[in-house]
Short mmCIF file of C-alpha atoms and ligand atoms in Angstrom, two decimals:
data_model
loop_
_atom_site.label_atom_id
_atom_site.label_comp_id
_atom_site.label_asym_id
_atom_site.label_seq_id
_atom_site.Cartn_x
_atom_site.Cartn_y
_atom_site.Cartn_z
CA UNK J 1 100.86 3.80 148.44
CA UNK J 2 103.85 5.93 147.13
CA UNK J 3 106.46 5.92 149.94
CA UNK J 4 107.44 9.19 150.80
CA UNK J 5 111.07 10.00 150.88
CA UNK J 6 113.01 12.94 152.46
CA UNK J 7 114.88 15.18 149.74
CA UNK J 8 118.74 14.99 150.30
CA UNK J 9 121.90 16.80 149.15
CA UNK J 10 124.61 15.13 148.01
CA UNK J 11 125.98 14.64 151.37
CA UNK J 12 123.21 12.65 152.06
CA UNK J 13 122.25 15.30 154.43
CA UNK J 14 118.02 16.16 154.20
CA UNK J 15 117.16 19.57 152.77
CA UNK J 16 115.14 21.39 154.85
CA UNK J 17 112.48 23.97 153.59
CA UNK J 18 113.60 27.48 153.64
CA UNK J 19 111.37 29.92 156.00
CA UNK J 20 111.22 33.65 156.06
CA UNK J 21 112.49 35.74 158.37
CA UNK J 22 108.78 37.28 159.61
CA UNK J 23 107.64 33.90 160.59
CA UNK J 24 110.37 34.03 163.24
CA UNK J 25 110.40 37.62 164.36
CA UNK J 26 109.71 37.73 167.92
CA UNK J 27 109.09 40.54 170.69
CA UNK J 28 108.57 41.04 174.15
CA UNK J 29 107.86 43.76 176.84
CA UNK J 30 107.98 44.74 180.37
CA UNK J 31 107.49 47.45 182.63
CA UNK J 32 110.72 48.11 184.85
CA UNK J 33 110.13 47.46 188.56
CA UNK J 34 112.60 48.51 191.54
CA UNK J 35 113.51 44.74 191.68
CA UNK J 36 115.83 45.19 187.65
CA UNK J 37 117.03 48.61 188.71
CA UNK J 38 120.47 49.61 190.09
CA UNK J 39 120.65 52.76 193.24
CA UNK J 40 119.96 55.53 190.62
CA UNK J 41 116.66 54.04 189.05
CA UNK J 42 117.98 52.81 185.92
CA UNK J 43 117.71 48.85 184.58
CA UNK J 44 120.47 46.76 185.74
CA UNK J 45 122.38 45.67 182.42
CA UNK J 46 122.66 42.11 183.80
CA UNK J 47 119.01 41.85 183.60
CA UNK J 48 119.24 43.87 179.86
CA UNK J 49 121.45 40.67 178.75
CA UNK J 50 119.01 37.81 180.46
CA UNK J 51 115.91 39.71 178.35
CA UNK J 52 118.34 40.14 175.31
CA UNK J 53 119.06 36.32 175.23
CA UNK J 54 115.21 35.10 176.02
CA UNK J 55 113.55 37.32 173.16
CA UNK J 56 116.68 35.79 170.75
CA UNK J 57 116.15 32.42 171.56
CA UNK J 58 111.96 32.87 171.17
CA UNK J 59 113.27 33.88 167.21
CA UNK J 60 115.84 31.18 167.33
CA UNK J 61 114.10 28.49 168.73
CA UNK J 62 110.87 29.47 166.42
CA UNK J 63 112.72 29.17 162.90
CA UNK J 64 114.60 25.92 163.66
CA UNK J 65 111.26 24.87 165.48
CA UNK J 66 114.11 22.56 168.02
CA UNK J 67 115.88 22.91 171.11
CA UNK J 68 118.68 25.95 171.20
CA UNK J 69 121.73 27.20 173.12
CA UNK J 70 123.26 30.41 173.19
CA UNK J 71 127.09 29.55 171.64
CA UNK J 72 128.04 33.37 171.77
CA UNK J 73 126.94 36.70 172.75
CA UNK J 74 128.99 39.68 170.99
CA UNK J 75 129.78 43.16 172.03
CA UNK J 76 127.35 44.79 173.66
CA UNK J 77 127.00 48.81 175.00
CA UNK J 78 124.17 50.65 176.30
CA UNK J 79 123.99 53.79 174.80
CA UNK J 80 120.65 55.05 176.61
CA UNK J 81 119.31 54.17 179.88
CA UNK J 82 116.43 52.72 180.56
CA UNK J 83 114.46 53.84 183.51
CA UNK J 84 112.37 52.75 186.34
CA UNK J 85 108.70 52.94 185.18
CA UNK J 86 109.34 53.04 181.65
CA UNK J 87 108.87 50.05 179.36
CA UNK J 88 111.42 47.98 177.85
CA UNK J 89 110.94 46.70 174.52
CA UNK J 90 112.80 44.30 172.70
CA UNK J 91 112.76 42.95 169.05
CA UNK J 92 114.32 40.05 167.39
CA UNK J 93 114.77 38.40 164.26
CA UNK J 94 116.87 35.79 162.96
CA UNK J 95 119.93 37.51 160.28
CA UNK J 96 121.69 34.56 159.10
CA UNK J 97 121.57 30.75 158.92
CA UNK J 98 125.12 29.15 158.81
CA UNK J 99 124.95 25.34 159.38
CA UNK J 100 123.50 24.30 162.71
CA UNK J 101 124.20 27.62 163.85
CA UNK J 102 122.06 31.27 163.53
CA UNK J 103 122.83 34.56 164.19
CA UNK J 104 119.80 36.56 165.92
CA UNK J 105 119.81 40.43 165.92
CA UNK J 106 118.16 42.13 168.82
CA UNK J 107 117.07 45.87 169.18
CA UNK J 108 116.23 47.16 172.93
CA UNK J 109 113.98 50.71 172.80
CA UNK J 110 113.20 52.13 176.29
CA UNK J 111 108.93 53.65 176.00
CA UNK J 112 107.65 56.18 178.38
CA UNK J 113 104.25 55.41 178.32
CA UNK J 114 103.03 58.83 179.75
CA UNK J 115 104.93 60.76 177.13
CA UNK J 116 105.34 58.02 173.72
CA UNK J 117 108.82 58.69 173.86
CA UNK J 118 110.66 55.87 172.54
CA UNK J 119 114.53 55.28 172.48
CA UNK J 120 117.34 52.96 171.10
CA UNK J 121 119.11 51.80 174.34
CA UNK J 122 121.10 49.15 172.36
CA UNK J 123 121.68 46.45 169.68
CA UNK J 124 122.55 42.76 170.27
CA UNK J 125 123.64 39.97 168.11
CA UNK J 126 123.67 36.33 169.74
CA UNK J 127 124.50 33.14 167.81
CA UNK J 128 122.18 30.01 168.87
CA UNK J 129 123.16 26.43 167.71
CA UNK J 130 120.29 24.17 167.21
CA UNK J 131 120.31 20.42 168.98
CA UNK J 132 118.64 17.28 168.17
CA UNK J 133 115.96 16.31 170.56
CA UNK J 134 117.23 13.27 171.51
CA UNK J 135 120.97 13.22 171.04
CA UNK J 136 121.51 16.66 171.99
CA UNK J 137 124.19 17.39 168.97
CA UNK J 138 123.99 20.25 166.71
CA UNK J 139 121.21 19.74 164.14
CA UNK J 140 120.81 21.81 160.39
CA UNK J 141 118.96 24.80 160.46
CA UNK J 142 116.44 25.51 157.79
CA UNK J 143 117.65 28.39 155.23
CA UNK J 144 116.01 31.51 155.67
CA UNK J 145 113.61 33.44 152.87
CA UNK J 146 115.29 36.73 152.86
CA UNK J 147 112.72 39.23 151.14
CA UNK J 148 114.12 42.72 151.53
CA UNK J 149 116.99 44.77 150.86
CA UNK J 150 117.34 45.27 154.12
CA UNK J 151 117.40 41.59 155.24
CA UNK J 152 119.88 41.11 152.66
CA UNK J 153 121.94 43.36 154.39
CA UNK J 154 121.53 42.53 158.09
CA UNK J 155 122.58 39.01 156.41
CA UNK J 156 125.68 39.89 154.39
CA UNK J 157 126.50 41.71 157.87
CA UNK J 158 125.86 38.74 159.70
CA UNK J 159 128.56 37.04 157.82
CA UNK J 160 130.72 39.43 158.53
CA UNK J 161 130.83 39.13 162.30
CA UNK J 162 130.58 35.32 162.02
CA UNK J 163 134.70 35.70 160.72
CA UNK J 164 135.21 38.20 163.93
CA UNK J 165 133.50 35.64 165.94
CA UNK J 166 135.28 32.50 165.11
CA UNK J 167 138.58 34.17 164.81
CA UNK J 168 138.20 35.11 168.68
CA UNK J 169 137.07 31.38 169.69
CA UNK J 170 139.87 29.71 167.78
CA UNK J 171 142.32 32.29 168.91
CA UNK J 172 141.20 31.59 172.80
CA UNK J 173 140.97 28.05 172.09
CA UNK J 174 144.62 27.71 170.95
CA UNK J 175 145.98 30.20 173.89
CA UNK J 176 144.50 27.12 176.19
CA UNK J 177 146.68 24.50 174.44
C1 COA D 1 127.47 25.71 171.33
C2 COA D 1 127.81 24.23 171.30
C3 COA D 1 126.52 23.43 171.09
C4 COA D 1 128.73 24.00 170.11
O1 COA D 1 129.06 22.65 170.15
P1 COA D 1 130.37 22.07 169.43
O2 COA D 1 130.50 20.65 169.74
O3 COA D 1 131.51 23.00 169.69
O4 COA D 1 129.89 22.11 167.97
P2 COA D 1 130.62 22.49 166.63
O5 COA D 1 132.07 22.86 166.77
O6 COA D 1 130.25 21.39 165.70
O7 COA D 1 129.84 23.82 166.24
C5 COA D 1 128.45 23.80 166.00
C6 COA D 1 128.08 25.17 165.47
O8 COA D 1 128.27 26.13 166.50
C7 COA D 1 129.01 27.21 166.00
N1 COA D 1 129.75 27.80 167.13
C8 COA D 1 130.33 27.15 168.13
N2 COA D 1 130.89 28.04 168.98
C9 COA D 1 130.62 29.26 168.49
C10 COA D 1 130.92 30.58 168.92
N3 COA D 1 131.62 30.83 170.00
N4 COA D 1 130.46 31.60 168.16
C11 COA D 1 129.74 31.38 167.05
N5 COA D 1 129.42 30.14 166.60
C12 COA D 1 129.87 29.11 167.30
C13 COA D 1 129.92 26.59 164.96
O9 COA D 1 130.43 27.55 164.07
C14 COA D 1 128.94 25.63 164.31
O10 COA D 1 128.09 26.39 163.45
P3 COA D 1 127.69 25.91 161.97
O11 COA D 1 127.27 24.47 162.06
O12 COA D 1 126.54 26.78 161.60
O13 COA D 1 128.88 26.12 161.10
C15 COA D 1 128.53 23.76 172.61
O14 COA D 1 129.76 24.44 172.73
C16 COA D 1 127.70 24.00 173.85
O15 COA D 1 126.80 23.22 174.17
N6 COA D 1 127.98 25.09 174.58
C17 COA D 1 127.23 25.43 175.78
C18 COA D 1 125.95 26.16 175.41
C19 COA D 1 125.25 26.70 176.62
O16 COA D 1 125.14 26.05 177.63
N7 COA D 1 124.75 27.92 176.49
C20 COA D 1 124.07 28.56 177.57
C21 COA D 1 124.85 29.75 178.05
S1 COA D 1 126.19 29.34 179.10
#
């Protein structure tokens, strides 16, 4: 029997099969009880960020199919808010693959049910590093399929802020020397 071998690149590193972005896309719901919402009825943004960082990692954790962390979270601002009864929505999908690292845009709408109003309360981008299963480093990513013009753009974007991003964690990581 032919032995099967892994392809490589010339870094002897294996080349993992590129997946598109929709097999990734994830999304979650829930209605907004008393217990997420601050004196004036309105969700508490701490819980905003725990929801933002669960739907990112379902996309994150989906296209690398392994074990993620969250490395950074980047600006975030509400711009509408969210209030009790209504239901808060949240979308994500994986924008660029760097290395062993991903960037995972995330859109938050607030839904009235009894009206079908929906809003844009705000827009998140976290960056999740895949780790081995057993040694618990950072692992390759597979590339991703990007089909659209407009997934070519959230990824040129995405490149964008990686420069902003890495600029601030050197720069805070030299202040510390
Ligand atoms: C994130 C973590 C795995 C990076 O480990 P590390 O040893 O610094 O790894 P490296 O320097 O080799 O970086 C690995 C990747 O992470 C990326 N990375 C690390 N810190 C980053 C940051 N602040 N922002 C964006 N990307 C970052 C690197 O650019 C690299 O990506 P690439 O391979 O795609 O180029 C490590 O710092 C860690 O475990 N942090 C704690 C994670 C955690 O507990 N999160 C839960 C919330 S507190």
């Amino acid at each position: 029997m032919p032995i099967k071998r892994k392809r490589t690149d010339a870094s002897g590193e294996a080349v993992l099969k590129g997946k598109p972005i929709g097999a990734s896309r994830s999304e979650m719901a829930e209605v907004v009880l008393p217990a997420v919402t601050n004196l004036l009825g309105k969700l508490l943004g701490g819980h905003a960020m725990h929801l933002v960082d669960v739907v990112a990692a379902m996309a994150a954790s989906r296209h690398a199919n392994s074990y993620v962390v969250t490395a950074s979270v980047d600006y975030i601002d509400f711009r509408n808010p969210i209030n009790l009864g209504e239901l808060v929505i949240l979308k994500s999908q994986v924008n660029r693959v760097f290395h062993t690292s991903m960037e995972v845009g995330v859109k938050v709408f607030s839904e009235n049910a009894l009206t079908g109003e929906r809003k844009h309360a705000t827009t998140a981008y976290v960056t999740f590093v895949a780790l081995d299963a057993v040694t618990r480093k950072p692992k390759p990513v597979p590339p991703l399929i990007l089909k659209t013009a407009e997934e070519k753009r959230r990824w040129r974007e995405a490149g964008e802020r990686r420069k902003t991003r890495l600029a601030m964690r050197y720069k805070k990581q030299k202040s510390r020397d």
